[in-house]
Coordinates of C-alpha atoms in Angstrom, one line a residue:
X1 CA 0.1 0.0 0.0
X2 CA 1.1 3.6 -0.8
X3 CA 0.2 5.2 2.4
X4 CA 1.4 8.7 1.4
X5 CA -0.6 8.6 -1.8
X6 CA -3.7 7.4 0.1
X7 CA -3.4 10.3 2.6
X8 CA -2.9 12.9 -0.3
X9 CA -5.9 11.5 -2.1
X10 CA -8.4 11.0 0.8
X11 CA -7.2 13.9 3.1
X12 CA -9.1 12.3 6.0
X13 CA -8.0 9.4 8.3
X14 CA -10.7 8.1 10.7
X15 CA -9.5 6.7 14.1
X16 CA -11.7 4.0 15.5
X17 CA -11.2 3.2 19.2
X18 CA -14.1 1.3 20.8
X19 CA -15.1 -0.6 23.9
X20 CA -17.6 -2.7 22.0
X21 CA -16.0 -4.9 19.2
X22 CA -19.2 -5.3 17.3
X23 CA -20.0 -1.6 17.4
X24 CA -16.4 -0.9 16.3
X25 CA -16.6 -3.1 13.3
X26 CA -20.1 -1.6 12.4
X27 CA -18.5 1.8 12.7
X28 CA -15.7 1.0 10.3
X29 CA -18.1 -0.5 7.8
X30 CA -20.4 2.5 8.0
X31 CA -17.5 4.9 7.5
X32 CA -16.5 3.0 4.3
X33 CA -20.0 3.2 3.1
X34 CA -20.0 6.9 3.6
X35 CA -16.9 7.3 1.6
X36 CA -14.3 7.5 4.5
X37 CA -12.3 4.5 3.4
X38 CA -8.9 5.4 5.2
X39 CA -9.4 4.0 8.6
X40 CA -7.2 3.0 11.5
X41 CA -8.4 0.8 14.2
X42 CA -6.6 1.6 17.5
X43 CA -5.1 -1.4 19.4
X44 CA -6.2 0.2 22.6
X45 CA -9.7 -0.6 21.8
X46 CA -11.2 -3.8 23.0
X47 CA -10.5 -6.9 20.8
X48 CA -9.0 -4.6 18.2
X49 CA -7.2 -7.2 16.3
X50 CA -10.4 -9.2 15.9
X51 CA -12.1 -6.1 14.7
X52 CA -9.3 -5.4 12.1
X53 CA -9.5 -9.1 10.9
X54 CA -13.3 -9.0 10.4
X55 CA -13.1 -5.6 8.8
X56 CA -10.6 -6.9 6.4
X57 CA -12.7 -9.8 5.5
X58 CA -15.8 -7.5 5.0
X59 CA -13.8 -4.8 3.0
X60 CA -11.6 -7.0 0.9
X61 CA -7.8 -7.2 0.5
X62 CA -7.3 -3.7 -1.1
X63 CA -9.0 -1.5 1.5
X64 CA -6.7 1.0 3.2
X65 CA -7.3 -0.4 6.7
X66 CA -4.6 0.1 9.3
X67 CA -3.8 -0.5 13.0
X68 CA -3.2 2.5 15.4
X69 CA -1.5 2.8 18.8
X70 CA 1.3 0.5 17.7
X71 CA 3.8 0.8 20.4
X72 CA 6.1 -2.2 19.9
X73 CA 7.4 -4.7 17.5
X74 CA 4.9 -7.3 18.8
X75 CA 2.1 -4.8 18.1
X76 CA 3.3 -4.4 14.6
X77 CA 3.5 -8.1 13.9
X78 CA 0.0 -8.8 15.5
X79 CA -1.5 -6.0 13.4
X80 CA 0.1 -7.4 10.2
X81 CA -1.3 -10.9 11.0
X82 CA -4.7 -9.5 11.5
X83 CA -4.7 -7.8 8.2
X84 CA -3.5 -4.2 8.7
X85 CA -2.2 -2.6 5.6
X86 CA -0.5 0.2 7.5
X87 CA 0.6 1.1 11.0
X88 CA 0.1 4.3 13.1
X89 CA 2.2 5.0 16.2
X90 CA 1.5 7.6 18.8
X91 CA 5.2 8.4 19.2
X92 CA 8.7 7.4 17.9
X93 CA 8.5 3.7 18.8
X94 CA 9.8 0.3 17.9
X95 CA 6.7 -0.2 15.8
X96 CA 8.3 2.0 13.1
X97 CA 11.2 -0.1 12.3
X98 CA 9.2 -3.3 12.8
X99 CA 6.6 -2.1 10.3
X100 CA 9.3 -1.4 7.8
X101 CA 10.7 -4.9 8.2
X102 CA 7.2 -6.3 7.6
X103 CA 6.7 -4.3 4.5
X104 CA 4.1 -2.1 6.0
X105 CA 4.0 1.8 5.7
X106 CA 4.0 3.7 8.9
X107 CA 2.4 7.0 10.0
X108 CA 4.7 7.8 12.9
X109 CA 3.7 10.0 15.9
X110 CA 5.9 13.1 16.5
X111 CA 5.7 16.3 18.4
X112 CA 9.1 18.0 18.2
X113 CA 11.7 18.6 15.5
X114 CA 13.8 15.9 17.1
X115 CA 11.0 13.4 16.9
X116 CA 10.5 14.3 13.3
X117 CA 14.2 13.5 12.4
X118 CA 14.2 10.3 14.4
X119 CA 11.0 9.1 12.7
X120 CA 12.3 9.8 9.3
X121 CA 15.7 8.0 10.0
X122 CA 13.6 4.9 11.1
X123 CA 11.7 5.0 7.8
X124 CA 8.4 6.7 8.6
X125 CA 6.2 7.3 5.5
X126 CA 4.4 10.3 7.0
X127 CA 4.4 12.2 10.3
X128 CA 1.4 12.2 12.7
X129 CA 1.6 15.4 14.6
X130 CA 0.2 14.4 18.0
X131 CA -1.4 15.7 20.1
X132 CA -1.8 18.5 17.6
X133 CA -4.3 20.5 19.6
X134 CA -2.4 20.5 22.8
X135 CA 0.9 21.3 21.0
X136 CA -0.5 24.5 19.6
X137 CA -2.9 23.7 16.9
X138 CA -2.6 25.1 13.3
X139 CA 0.0 27.6 14.5
X140 CA 2.3 24.9 15.6
X141 CA 1.9 23.1 12.3
X142 CA 2.8 26.5 10.6
X143 CA 5.9 26.7 12.7
X144 CA 7.1 23.1 11.9
X145 CA 6.6 23.7 8.2
X146 CA 9.2 26.5 8.4
X147 CA 12.2 24.1 8.8
X148 CA 10.3 21.1 7.3
X149 CA 8.3 22.7 4.3
X150 CA 7.9 19.6 2.3
X151 CA 7.2 16.8 4.9
X152 CA 3.8 15.2 5.0
X153 CA 2.2 16.1 8.3
X154 CA -1.1 14.6 9.5
X155 CA -2.4 16.6 12.5
X156 CA -4.3 14.4 15.1
X157 CA -5.8 15.2 18.4
X158 CA -8.6 17.6 18.9
X159 CA -9.4 17.9 15.1
X160 CA -13.0 18.9 14.7
X161 CA -14.5 19.8 11.3
X162 CA -13.5 23.5 11.7
X163 CA -10.0 22.6 12.7
X164 CA -9.7 20.2 9.8
X165 CA -10.4 23.0 7.4
X166 CA -7.7 25.2 8.9
X167 CA -5.1 22.4 9.0
X168 CA -5.7 21.4 5.5
X169 CA -5.5 25.0 4.3
X170 CA -2.4 25.4 6.3
X171 CA -0.5 22.6 4.4
X172 CA -1.3 19.4 6.3
X173 CA -1.4 16.4 3.8
X174 CA -4.4 15.0 5.7
X175 CA -6.0 15.1 9.1
X176 CA -6.6 12.2 11.6
X177 CA -9.9 12.4 13.3
X178 CA -11.1 10.3 16.3
X179 CA -13.9 11.3 18.7
X180 CA -15.1 14.5 16.8
X181 CA -16.0 12.0 14.0
X182 CA -16.6 8.7 15.7
X183 CA -18.4 10.0 18.8
X184 CA -19.8 7.0 20.7
X185 CA -20.5 5.0 17.8
X186 CA -17.7 2.5 18.4
X187 CA -19.0 2.0 22.0
X188 CA -22.6 1.1 20.9
X189 CA -23.9 4.7 20.1
X190 CA -25.9 6.0 17.1
X191 CA -24.6 4.8 13.7
X192 CA -27.0 7.2 12.1
X193 CA -25.3 10.1 13.9
X194 CA -22.0 8.8 12.9
X195 CA -23.0 8.9 9.2
X196 CA -24.2 12.5 9.6
X197 CA -20.8 13.5 11.1
X198 CA -19.0 11.6 8.2
X199 CA -20.8 13.6 5.7
X200 CA -19.9 16.8 7.4
X201 CA -16.2 16.0 7.5
X202 CA -16.4 14.9 3.8
X203 CA -17.9 18.2 2.9
X204 CA -15.0 20.0 4.6
X205 CA -12.4 17.9 2.7
X206 CA -14.2 18.3 -0.6
X207 CA -14.4 22.1 -0.2
X208 CA -10.7 22.3 0.5
X209 CA -9.9 20.2 -2.5
X210 CA -11.9 22.6 -4.6
X211 CA -10.2 25.7 -3.1

């Protein structure tokens, strides 16, 4: 999978973390039906590996389905076996090098310039700026793009629809969105409300693509 190309094309990465495995799976499938096909299932959710395996079976071999919260080489291997096509880490972790060894692209979590350089040396395909909101929001992304103007940043953390618009306009290759998009759907909440939020986020992405 070409993760960077997928990020550039879709501009939106959905982050599913649920306490109810059946609801988490239904969330992934509903997002795909609404057109949000680039999805990571966080390994911190309940039975996340089983959710990934079932989602892979339902969506087919080419769906851009990944595993998030990959902290270790063991996490990377387990995610690969479950069917993840890419990995996402919250920080510069052993999961980056392990992903590369497994042939999986990696969106690596970074916050500082030092993190950025370390993640690139380990072979990260793109850089998850996390937690973006707490780090300073769009202004911090702008500051980082001064010394690193051409790197593919994906802000994650506190990204609602309004912030997504600002980040994308400010040079982010994509945004990663968890609770502002997913809400409580992955815990057994309303899938209909999830679909409404998905359409709202897609409207933002499409408007930025037309700008």
